[in-house]
Coordinates of N, CA, C and O in Angstrom, one line a residue:
X1 N 94.8 25.2 -22.9 CA 95.9 26.1 -22.1 C 96.6 26.0 -21.0 O 94.9 25.5 -20.2
X2 N 97.5 26.6 -20.7 CA 97.5 26.6 -18.7 C 97.1 27.6 -18.6 O 98.3 28.9 -18.8
X3 N 96.9 28.0 -17.3 CA 96.6 29.0 -16.5 C 96.8 28.9 -15.3 O 96.3 27.8 -14.3
X4 N 98.4 29.3 -14.4 CA 98.3 29.5 -13.4 C 97.6 30.3 -12.5 O 98.0 32.0 -12.9
X5 N 96.9 30.2 -12.2 CA 96.0 31.0 -11.2 C 96.4 32.0 -10.1 O 96.2 31.1 -9.2
X6 N 97.3 32.9 -9.3 CA 97.9 33.2 -8.5 C 96.6 34.4 -7.1 O 95.8 35.0 -7.4
X7 N 96.2 33.5 -5.7 CA 95.3 34.7 -5.2 C 96.7 35.9 -4.7 O 98.2 35.5 -4.6
X8 N 96.5 36.7 -4.5 CA 96.5 37.7 -3.4 C 97.0 37.6 -2.6 O 96.6 36.7 -2.2
X9 N 98.5 37.9 -2.1 CA 98.7 37.7 -0.4 C 98.0 37.8 0.0 O 97.3 39.1 0.5
X10 N 98.2 37.8 1.2 CA 97.4 39.2 3.4 C 97.4 40.3 2.3 O 98.3 41.1 2.1
X11 N 96.4 41.1 2.8 CA 95.8 42.6 2.9 C 96.6 43.4 4.1 O 96.3 42.6 4.8
X12 N 96.2 44.4 3.3 CA 96.2 44.6 4.9 C 94.1 45.2 5.3 O 93.3 45.2 4.6
X13 N 94.2 45.1 6.5 CA 92.9 45.2 7.3 C 92.8 46.3 7.9 O 93.8 46.9 8.6
X14 N 91.3 46.0 8.4 CA 90.9 47.9 8.9 C 91.1 48.9 8.4 O 92.2 49.6 9.0
X15 N 90.9 49.2 7.4 CA 91.2 50.6 6.6 C 90.4 51.1 7.0 O 89.3 50.9 7.7
X16 N 91.4 52.7 7.7 CA 91.0 53.7 8.2 C 89.5 54.2 7.2 O 89.8 55.0 8.3
X17 N 89.9 54.4 5.8 CA 89.5 55.7 5.3 C 87.8 55.4 5.5 O 86.9 54.6 5.0
X18 N 87.5 56.6 5.3 CA 85.7 56.9 5.0 C 85.2 56.9 3.4 O 84.7 56.1 4.1
X19 N 86.6 56.6 2.7 CA 86.2 56.4 1.8 C 86.3 54.7 1.4 O 87.1 54.6 1.1
X20 N 84.7 54.5 0.3 CA 84.9 53.5 -0.7 C 85.6 53.6 -1.1 O 86.2 51.7 -1.7
X21 N 85.8 53.6 -1.7 CA 87.0 52.9 -3.0 C 88.0 53.4 -2.5 O 89.1 52.8 -3.4
X22 N 89.1 53.3 -1.5 CA 90.2 53.4 -0.4 C 89.9 51.7 0.4 O 90.6 51.2 0.1
X23 N 88.6 51.8 0.7 CA 88.2 50.9 2.0 C 87.8 49.3 0.9 O 87.8 48.2 1.4
X24 N 87.6 50.0 0.1 CA 87.8 48.2 -0.8 C 88.5 47.9 -2.0 O 88.2 46.6 -2.3
X25 N 89.5 48.9 -2.2 CA 90.9 49.1 -2.3 C 91.6 48.1 -1.6 O 93.1 49.6 -2.0
X26 N 92.4 47.0 -0.5 CA 93.8 47.7 0.1 C 94.6 47.4 -0.2 O 94.6 46.4 -1.4
X27 N 96.3 47.6 -0.5 CA 97.0 46.9 -0.3 C 97.3 46.0 0.5 O 96.8 45.7 1.3
X28 N 98.5 45.2 -0.6 CA 99.3 43.8 0.3 C 100.2 44.4 1.2 O 101.0 45.2 1.2
X29 N 100.9 43.5 2.3 CA 100.9 43.9 3.3 C 102.6 44.1 2.5 O 103.1 42.6 1.5
X30 N 103.5 43.4 3.3 CA 105.0 42.9 3.3 C 104.8 41.5 3.3 O 105.3 40.5 1.9
X31 N 103.9 41.1 4.3 CA 104.0 39.8 4.3 C 103.3 39.0 3.3 O 103.5 37.9 2.7
X32 N 102.3 40.0 2.8 CA 102.1 38.7 1.6 C 102.7 39.1 1.4 O 102.6 37.9 -0.5
X33 N 103.6 39.9 0.8 CA 104.6 39.8 -0.9 C 105.3 38.6 -0.2 O 105.4 37.9 -1.7
X34 N 105.8 39.0 0.6 CA 106.9 37.7 1.3 C 106.1 36.5 0.6 O 106.9 35.1 0.5
X35 N 105.0 36.1 0.7 CA 104.8 34.9 1.3 C 104.3 35.0 -0.5 O 104.8 33.6 -1.0
X36 N 103.5 35.6 -1.3 CA 104.2 35.2 -3.1 C 105.6 34.9 -3.5 O 105.3 33.6 -4.1
X37 N 106.2 35.4 -3.2 CA 107.5 35.9 -3.7 C 108.0 33.8 -3.3 O 108.4 33.3 -4.2
X38 N 107.2 33.6 -1.9 CA 107.8 32.0 -2.1 C 107.4 30.5 -2.8 O 107.7 30.0 -2.9
X39 N 106.6 31.1 -3.5 CA 105.3 30.9 -4.1 C 106.0 30.8 -5.2 O 105.8 29.1 -6.4
X40 N 107.2 31.5 -6.1 CA 107.4 31.7 -7.0 C 108.2 30.0 -7.0 O 108.4 29.5 -8.5
X41 N 109.0 29.1 -7.1 CA 109.9 27.7 -7.0 C 107.9 27.4 -7.6 O 108.9 27.0 -8.5
X42 N 107.5 26.7 -7.1 CA 105.8 25.7 -7.7 C 105.7 26.1 -8.5 O 105.0 25.7 -9.6
X43 N 105.4 27.8 -8.6 CA 104.7 28.8 -9.6 C 105.7 28.5 -11.0 O 105.1 27.9 -12.1
X44 N 107.2 28.4 -11.0 CA 108.3 28.2 -12.0 C 107.9 27.3 -12.3 O 107.9 26.9 -14.1
X45 N 107.8 25.7 -12.0 CA 107.1 24.9 -12.6 C 106.5 24.4 -13.7 O 106.0 23.6 -14.4
X46 N 105.2 25.7 -13.7 CA 104.6 25.3 -14.5 C 104.9 26.5 -15.8 O 103.8 26.3 -16.9
X47 N 105.9 27.2 -16.0 CA 106.2 28.1 -17.4 C 106.4 26.7 -18.2 O 106.8 25.6 -18.1
X48 N 107.2 27.7 -19.3 CA 107.8 29.2 -18.8 C 105.9 30.0 -19.3 O 104.8 29.0 -20.1
X49 N 106.5 31.2 -19.2 CA 105.3 32.0 -19.4 C 104.5 33.0 -20.4 O 105.7 33.5 -20.3
X50 N 103.9 32.7 -21.6 CA 103.8 33.9 -22.2 C 103.5 35.2 -22.0 O 104.1 36.6 -22.6
X51 N 102.6 35.5 -20.8 CA 102.1 36.4 -20.1 C 101.7 36.3 -18.7 O 101.9 35.8 -18.1
X52 N 101.7 38.0 -18.7 CA 101.0 38.0 -17.0 C 100.1 38.7 -17.2 O 100.4 40.0 -17.6
X53 N 98.6 38.7 -16.5 CA 97.4 38.9 -16.9 C 96.7 39.6 -15.3 O 97.5 38.6 -14.2
X54 N 96.2 40.3 -14.9 CA 96.4 40.5 -13.2 C 95.4 41.5 -13.1 O 94.4 41.9 -14.2
X55 N 94.1 41.1 -11.7 CA 92.8 42.6 -12.0 C 93.9 43.6 -11.2 O 94.5 44.5 -10.8
X56 N 92.5 44.6 -11.4 CA 93.0 46.0 -10.9 C 93.0 47.0 -9.6 O 93.2 47.3 -9.7
X57 N 92.6 45.6 -9.3 CA 93.1 46.3 -7.3 C 94.2 45.9 -6.7 O 95.2 45.4 -7.7
X58 N 94.3 47.2 -6.6 CA 96.0 47.0 -5.7 C 96.1 45.8 -4.5 O 97.5 45.1 -5.4
X59 N 95.5 44.9 -4.2 CA 96.1 43.6 -3.9 C 96.9 42.9 -4.8 O 98.5 42.3 -4.8
X60 N 96.1 42.7 -5.9 CA 97.0 42.0 -7.3 C 98.0 42.3 -7.3 O 98.5 41.9 -8.4
X61 N 97.5 44.2 -8.0 CA 98.6 44.7 -8.9 C 99.9 44.8 -8.0 O 100.9 43.8 -8.5
X62 N 100.0 44.6 -6.3 CA 100.7 44.2 -5.2 C 101.9 42.8 -5.5 O 102.7 42.3 -5.7
X63 N 100.7 41.9 -6.0 CA 100.9 40.2 -5.8 C 102.1 40.2 -7.6 O 102.8 39.8 -7.7
X64 N 101.3 40.9 -8.4 CA 101.7 40.8 -9.7 C 103.2 41.4 -10.1 O 103.7 40.9 -10.8
X65 N 103.3 42.3 -9.5 CA 104.7 42.7 -9.2 C 105.6 42.0 -8.9 O 106.8 42.0 -10.2
X66 N 105.1 41.7 -8.0 CA 106.0 40.4 -7.3 C 106.9 39.7 -7.9 O 107.2 38.9 -9.0
X67 N 105.3 39.0 -8.9 CA 105.6 38.1 -10.1 C 106.0 38.4 -11.0 O 106.9 37.8 -12.2
X68 N 105.9 39.1 -11.7 CA 106.5 40.4 -13.1 C 108.1 40.1 -12.5 O 108.4 40.3 -14.0
X69 N 108.7 40.9 -11.8 CA 109.8 41.3 -11.5 C 110.5 40.3 -11.2 O 112.2 39.9 -11.8
X70 N 109.8 39.0 -10.9 CA 111.0 37.6 -10.9 C 111.2 36.8 -12.2 O 112.0 36.4 -11.9
X71 N 110.2 36.9 -12.3 CA 109.9 35.6 -14.0 C 110.7 37.4 -14.5 O 110.7 36.5 -16.1
X72 N 111.0 38.1 -14.8 CA 110.9 38.9 -15.3 C 110.5 40.0 -17.1 O 110.6 39.8 -18.4
X73 N 109.2 39.3 -16.7 CA 108.2 39.6 -17.8 C 108.7 41.6 -18.1 O 108.5 42.0 -16.7
X74 N 108.8 41.8 -19.2 CA 108.9 43.6 -19.1 C 107.6 44.3 -18.9 O 108.0 45.7 -19.1
X75 N 106.5 43.7 -19.4 CA 105.2 44.1 -18.6 C 104.0 43.6 -18.4 O 104.4 42.6 -18.8
X76 N 102.9 43.8 -17.1 CA 102.3 43.0 -16.8 C 100.9 43.8 -17.4 O 100.9 44.5 -17.9
X77 N 100.2 43.4 -17.8 CA 99.0 43.1 -18.5 C 97.0 43.6 -17.2 O 97.2 42.5 -16.8
X78 N 96.1 44.4 -17.8 CA 95.4 44.8 -16.6 C 94.0 44.2 -16.7 O 94.4 44.3 -18.3
X79 N 93.4 43.6 -16.6 CA 92.6 43.3 -16.6 C 90.8 43.3 -15.8 O 91.2 42.7 -14.8
X80 N 90.8 44.2 -15.9 CA 88.8 44.4 -15.4 C 88.6 43.4 -14.5 O 87.6 42.8 -13.3
X81 N 87.9 42.6 -15.3 CA 86.9 41.1 -15.0 C 88.1 40.8 -14.6 O 87.4 39.0 -13.6
X82 N 89.1 39.9 -14.2 CA 90.1 39.3 -12.6 C 89.7 40.4 -11.5 O 89.9 39.5 -10.2
X83 N 89.3 41.0 -11.0 CA 88.7 41.8 -9.8 C 87.6 41.7 -9.1 O 86.1 41.8 -9.7
X84 N 87.6 40.8 -8.2 CA 86.4 41.4 -7.3 C 86.1 42.8 -6.2 O 87.3 43.2 -5.7
X85 N 85.6 43.5 -7.2 CA 85.7 45.2 -6.3 C 84.7 45.4 -5.8 O 84.1 46.0 -5.5
X86 N 85.4 44.9 -4.4 CA 85.1 44.7 -3.3 C 85.9 44.0 -1.8 O 86.7 43.6 -2.0
X87 N 86.0 44.8 -0.8 CA 87.4 43.3 0.1 C 85.6 43.4 1.2 O 85.4 44.5 1.5
X88 N 86.4 42.4 1.4 CA 86.2 42.1 3.3 C 86.5 42.2 4.0 O 88.3 41.6 4.3
X89 N 86.3 43.5 5.0 CA 86.9 43.6 6.0 C 86.3 43.5 7.5 O 85.7 44.2 7.9
X90 N 87.0 42.7 8.2 CA 86.2 41.8 9.9 C 84.9 41.5 9.0 O 84.6 40.5 7.6
X91 N 84.1 41.8 9.5 CA 82.7 41.4 9.0 C 82.1 42.5 7.9 O 80.6 41.8 7.9
X92 N 82.6 43.6 7.6 CA 81.6 44.1 6.7 C 82.7 43.7 5.2 O 83.6 43.5 5.1
X93 N 81.2 43.8 4.4 CA 81.5 44.0 3.3 C 82.2 45.7 2.2 O 80.7 45.9 2.5
X94 N 82.9 46.1 2.1 CA 83.1 47.1 1.1 C 83.0 46.6 -0.4 O 83.9 46.4 -0.7
X95 N 82.2 47.1 -0.8 CA 81.9 47.3 -2.8 C 82.3 48.5 -2.8 O 81.8 49.6 -2.3
X96 N 83.3 48.3 -4.1 CA 84.1 49.6 -5.4 C 82.4 50.6 -5.2 O 82.1 49.9 -5.8
X97 N 82.2 51.5 -5.1 CA 81.3 52.3 -5.7 C 80.9 51.9 -7.5 O 81.7 51.9 -8.1
X98 N 79.1 51.8 -7.3 CA 78.7 51.4 -8.9 C 78.3 50.3 -9.1 O 78.4 49.8 -9.7
X99 N 79.4 49.3 -8.1 CA 80.0 47.5 -8.6 C 79.0 46.6 -6.8 O 78.8 45.6 -6.9
X100 N 77.7 48.1 -6.5 CA 77.0 46.9 -4.9 C 76.4 45.7 -5.2 O 76.2 45.0 -4.7
X101 N 75.7 45.4 -6.9 CA 75.3 45.0 -7.0 C 76.2 43.4 -7.5 O 75.4 42.4 -8.2
X102 N 77.1 43.1 -7.5 CA 78.0 41.4 -7.7 C 77.4 41.0 -6.9 O 78.0 41.4 -5.3
X103 N 77.7 39.3 -6.9 CA 78.4 38.7 -6.5 C 78.7 37.5 -6.7 O 79.1 37.9 -8.0
X104 N 78.4 36.2 -6.1 CA 79.4 34.6 -6.4 C 78.9 34.8 -7.7 O 79.9 34.1 -8.7
X105 N 78.0 34.6 -8.5 CA 77.8 34.2 -9.9 C 78.0 35.8 -11.1 O 78.9 35.3 -12.6
X106 N 77.8 36.8 -10.7 CA 79.0 38.0 -11.2 C 80.3 38.0 -11.0 O 81.0 37.9 -13.1
X107 N 80.6 36.7 -10.4 CA 82.6 37.2 -10.5 C 83.1 36.1 -11.3 O 83.4 36.1 -12.2
X108 N 82.2 35.1 -10.7 CA 82.6 33.4 -11.9 C 82.5 34.4 -13.9 O 83.0 33.9 -14.1
X109 N 81.1 34.7 -14.1 CA 80.9 35.1 -15.4 C 82.0 36.2 -15.9 O 82.5 35.6 -16.8
X110 N 83.1 36.8 -14.8 CA 84.0 37.5 -15.1 C 84.9 37.1 -16.0 O 85.9 36.6 -16.5
X111 N 85.1 35.9 -15.0 CA 86.1 35.0 -14.4 C 86.4 33.9 -16.0 O 86.8 34.4 -16.4
X112 N 85.3 33.4 -16.0 CA 85.0 32.7 -17.2 C 85.3 34.0 -18.9 O 85.7 33.4 -19.7
X113 N 84.5 34.8 -18.5 CA 85.1 36.3 -19.8 C 86.4 35.9 -20.0 O 86.4 35.8 -21.0
X114 N 86.8 36.0 -18.6 CA 88.8 36.8 -18.9 C 89.3 35.1 -19.0 O 90.4 35.8 -20.6
X115 N 88.6 33.9 -19.0 CA 89.8 32.6 -19.6 C 89.5 32.8 -20.8 O 90.3 32.6 -22.2
X116 N 88.3 33.3 -21.7 CA 87.7 32.2 -22.6 C 88.7 33.4 -23.6 O 88.9 33.7 -25.0
X117 N 88.3 35.7 -23.2 CA 89.3 35.6 -24.0 C 90.8 35.6 -24.2 O 92.1 35.6 -24.8
X118 N 91.2 34.9 -22.5 CA 92.7 34.9 -22.4 C 93.2 33.1 -23.7 O 94.0 33.1 -24.4
X119 N 92.5 32.3 -23.9 CA 91.5 31.5 -24.7 C 92.8 31.9 -26.6 O 93.1 31.4 -26.9
X120 N 91.6 32.8 -26.8 CA 91.4 33.7 -27.8 C 92.7 34.1 -28.5 O 93.2 34.3 -29.6
X121 N 93.8 34.6 -27.2 CA 94.6 36.0 -27.2 C 94.9 35.0 -27.6 O 96.4 35.1 -28.5
X122 N 96.2 33.5 -27.0 CA 97.0 32.9 -27.0 C 96.6 32.2 -27.2 O 98.1 30.9 -27.8
X123 N 95.7 31.1 -27.7 CA 95.6 30.0 -28.6 C 95.5 28.5 -27.4 O 96.3 28.9 -26.1
X124 N 96.0 27.3 -27.8 CA 95.6 26.6 -26.3 C 97.2 25.8 -26.1 O 96.8 25.5 -25.3
X125 N 97.8 26.0 -26.9 CA 99.8 25.6 -26.3 C 100.0 26.9 -25.5 O 101.1 25.9 -24.8
X126 N 99.6 27.8 -24.9 CA 100.4 28.8 -23.7 C 100.3 28.6 -22.9 O 99.2 27.5 -22.0
X127 N 100.4 29.2 -22.0 CA 101.4 29.3 -20.4 C 100.9 30.7 -19.8 O 102.0 31.4 -20.3
X128 N 100.0 30.6 -18.8 CA 99.3 31.9 -19.0 C 99.7 32.2 -16.9 O 99.3 31.7 -16.0
X129 N 99.9 33.5 -16.4 CA 100.0 33.6 -15.1 C 99.4 34.8 -14.7 O 99.3 35.4 -15.6
X130 N 98.1 34.7 -14.3 CA 96.8 35.3 -13.6 C 96.8 35.8 -12.1 O 97.2 34.2 -11.4
X131 N 96.7 36.6 -11.7 CA 96.5 37.2 -10.3 C 95.3 37.8 -10.2 O 94.7 39.1 -10.7
X132 N 95.0 37.3 -9.2 CA 93.2 37.9 -9.3 C 92.4 37.6 -7.7 O 93.3 36.7 -6.7
X133 N 91.5 37.5 -7.1 CA 91.1 37.9 -5.9 C 90.1 36.3 -5.7 O 90.1 35.8 -6.9
X134 N 90.5 35.6 -4.6 CA 89.0 34.5 -3.9 C 88.0 34.3 -4.8 O 87.9 33.5 -5.7
X135 N 87.2 35.4 -5.0 CA 85.8 34.9 -6.0 C 86.2 34.8 -6.9 O 85.6 33.6 -7.4
X136 N 86.9 35.9 -7.3 CA 87.5 34.8 -9.3 C 87.7 34.1 -9.5 O 87.1 32.9 -10.2
X137 N 88.7 33.6 -9.1 CA 88.8 31.9 -9.3 C 88.7 31.1 -8.6 O 88.4 30.0 -9.1
X138 N 87.6 31.2 -7.7 CA 87.5 30.5 -6.5 C 85.9 30.1 -8.0 O 85.2 28.8 -7.7
X139 N 85.9 30.9 -8.3 CA 84.5 31.4 -9.5 C 85.0 30.2 -11.0 O 84.1 29.4 -11.3
X140 N 85.9 30.0 -10.9 CA 86.6 29.6 -11.8 C 86.3 27.6 -11.5 O 86.6 26.9 -12.0
X141 N 86.7 27.5 -9.8 CA 87.3 26.7 -9.5 C 85.9 25.6 -9.8 O 85.8 24.5 -9.9
X142 N 85.0 26.3 -9.1 CA 83.4 25.7 -9.0 C 82.9 25.8 -10.8 O 82.2 24.7 -10.5
X143 N 83.4 26.8 -11.4 CA 83.0 25.9 -13.0 C 83.6 24.5 -13.2 O 82.8 23.8 -14.0
X144 N 84.7 24.8 -12.8 CA 85.2 23.5 -14.0 C 84.6 22.6 -12.9 O 84.9 20.9 -13.3
X145 N 83.8 22.4 -12.2 CA 82.9 21.2 -11.4 C 81.5 20.8 -12.0 O 80.9 20.3 -11.0
X146 N 81.4 22.6 -12.4 CA 79.7 22.7 -12.9 C 79.0 22.9 -12.1 O 77.9 22.6 -12.3
X147 N 79.4 23.3 -11.4 CA 78.6 24.5 -10.2 C 78.3 25.7 -10.9 O 79.4 26.8 -11.2
X148 N 77.1 26.9 -11.1 CA 77.0 27.9 -11.6 C 75.7 28.7 -10.3 O 75.7 29.2 -10.6
X149 N 75.4 28.2 -9.7 CA 74.7 29.1 -8.7 C 75.7 30.0 -7.7 O 76.7 29.1 -7.1
X150 N 75.1 30.7 -7.1 CA 75.2 31.4 -6.0 C 75.8 30.6 -4.9 O 76.6 30.9 -4.4
X151 N 75.1 30.0 -3.9 CA 75.2 29.1 -3.2 C 76.1 27.9 -3.1 O 77.1 27.9 -2.8
X152 N 76.4 27.2 -4.4 CA 77.2 26.7 -4.7 C 78.8 27.0 -4.9 O 79.8 26.7 -4.5
X153 N 78.9 28.2 -6.0 CA 80.0 29.1 -5.7 C 80.3 29.8 -4.6 O 81.4 29.8 -4.1
X154 N 79.9 29.7 -3.5 CA 80.6 30.9 -2.2 C 80.4 29.6 -1.4 O 81.5 29.7 -0.8
X155 N 80.0 27.8 -1.6 CA 80.6 27.5 -1.3 C 82.1 26.9 -0.8 O 83.0 26.9 -0.4
X156 N 82.6 27.4 -2.5 CA 83.4 26.3 -3.0 C 84.9 27.9 -2.8 O 85.8 27.9 -2.3
X157 N 84.0 29.2 -3.4 CA 84.9 30.2 -2.1 C 85.4 30.5 -1.1 O 86.2 30.1 -0.5
X158 N 84.6 29.7 0.2 CA 84.6 30.0 2.1 C 85.3 28.9 2.2 O 85.6 28.8 3.2
X159 N 85.4 27.5 0.9 CA 86.3 26.4 2.0 C 87.6 27.1 1.5 O 88.9 27.5 0.8
X160 N 88.3 26.9 3.0 CA 89.3 27.7 3.1 C 90.9 26.5 1.8 O 91.6 26.6 2.1
X161 N 90.6 25.6 1.8 CA 91.0 24.8 1.4 C 91.1 25.2 -0.1 O 92.6 24.8 -0.6
X162 N 90.2 26.4 -0.5 CA 90.7 26.3 -2.1 C 91.8 27.5 -2.2 O 92.2 27.5 -3.0
X163 N 92.4 28.2 -0.7 CA 93.8 28.8 -1.3 C 95.5 28.6 -0.7 O 96.4 29.6 -0.9
X164 N 95.1 26.7 0.1 CA 95.5 26.1 0.5 C 97.6 26.8 0.0 O 98.1 26.8 0.9
X165 N 96.9 26.2 -1.3 CA 98.4 26.5 -2.3 C 98.9 27.6 -2.9 O 99.6 27.4 -3.4
X166 N 98.3 28.5 -2.0 CA 98.4 30.0 -3.0 C 98.1 29.8 -4.5 O 98.0 30.9 -5.0
X167 N 97.9 29.1 -5.2 CA 97.2 29.5 -6.4 C 96.4 27.9 -7.1 O 96.3 26.9 -6.4
X168 N 96.1 28.3 -7.6 CA 95.0 27.0 -8.8 C 96.0 26.8 -10.4 O 95.9 27.9 -10.9
X169 N 96.0 25.7 -10.5 CA 96.0 25.4 -11.8 C 95.3 25.1 -12.5 O 94.5 24.1 -12.2
X170 N 95.1 25.3 -14.2 CA 93.9 25.5 -15.5 C 93.9 24.8 -16.1 O 95.2 25.5 -16.7
X171 N 93.9 24.0 -17.2 CA 93.8 23.5 -17.8 C 92.1 23.9 -18.7 O 91.1 23.8 -18.6
X172 N 92.6 24.9 -19.8 CA 91.3 25.4 -20.8 C 91.7 25.5 -22.0 O 92.6 24.6 -22.7
X173 N 90.1 24.5 -22.2 CA 90.5 24.8 -23.7 C 88.8 25.2 -23.9 O 87.5 25.8 -23.5
X174 N 88.2 25.4 -26.0 CA 87.4 25.7 -25.8 C 86.3 25.2 -25.7 O 85.7 23.8 -24.7
X175 N 85.3 25.8 -24.4 CA 84.0 25.0 -23.8 C 84.4 24.1 -23.0 O 83.9 23.5 -21.8
X176 N 85.4 24.3 -21.3 CA 85.8 23.5 -20.7 C 86.7 23.9 -20.2 O 87.6 25.0 -21.1
X177 N 86.7 23.9 -18.5 CA 87.8 24.7 -18.0 C 88.0 23.1 -17.0 O 86.7 22.6 -16.8
X178 N 89.1 23.1 -16.4 CA 89.8 21.8 -15.6 C 90.6 22.3 -14.8 O 91.7 22.4 -15.2
X179 N 90.4 21.6 -13.2 CA 91.0 22.2 -12.1 C 92.6 20.4 -12.8 O 92.1 20.0 -12.6
X180 N 93.3 21.6 -13.5 CA 95.3 20.3 -12.6 C 95.4 19.9 -11.0 O 95.6 21.4 -11.0
X181 N 95.9 18.6 -10.9 CA 96.1 18.8 -10.0 C 95.5 19.0 -8.7 O 94.5 18.8 -8.2

């Protein structure tokens, strides 16, 4: 199976709400949506796609809507496991209430569970488009390189080169995940 994992685009910063449920879940900016649209030709090279899956968080849903409309998907599927239930706003990390104990290993586990579910649902020959947060996709990149400790995953996620292309392509099989390209 091939999974094209797209990072959400630029999000609203300095969310002024006092509510953690709002501050932890900002939307994308127009510039962010334009950046997703600009990725379409490169993403299309890896299609056609059997389905599109997205985190349930607003910024990923915004990105997925751009892709779903552009690629003509009649629907998109939300998958909680693709979401990092937190938002870095300036120097603050705001967790969605009830998810305060999540960390890099949690997010890697969620990402791997999602990938395994997609493999079982669609089989090894499908191409899937997936939209998620940097921590989830970075956790998958770390897993592909055999990294599973918190510090190692954090180093992968914090590397600015991770998001440079706007997406990562994975080849997934039973008990294996590999970054392509």
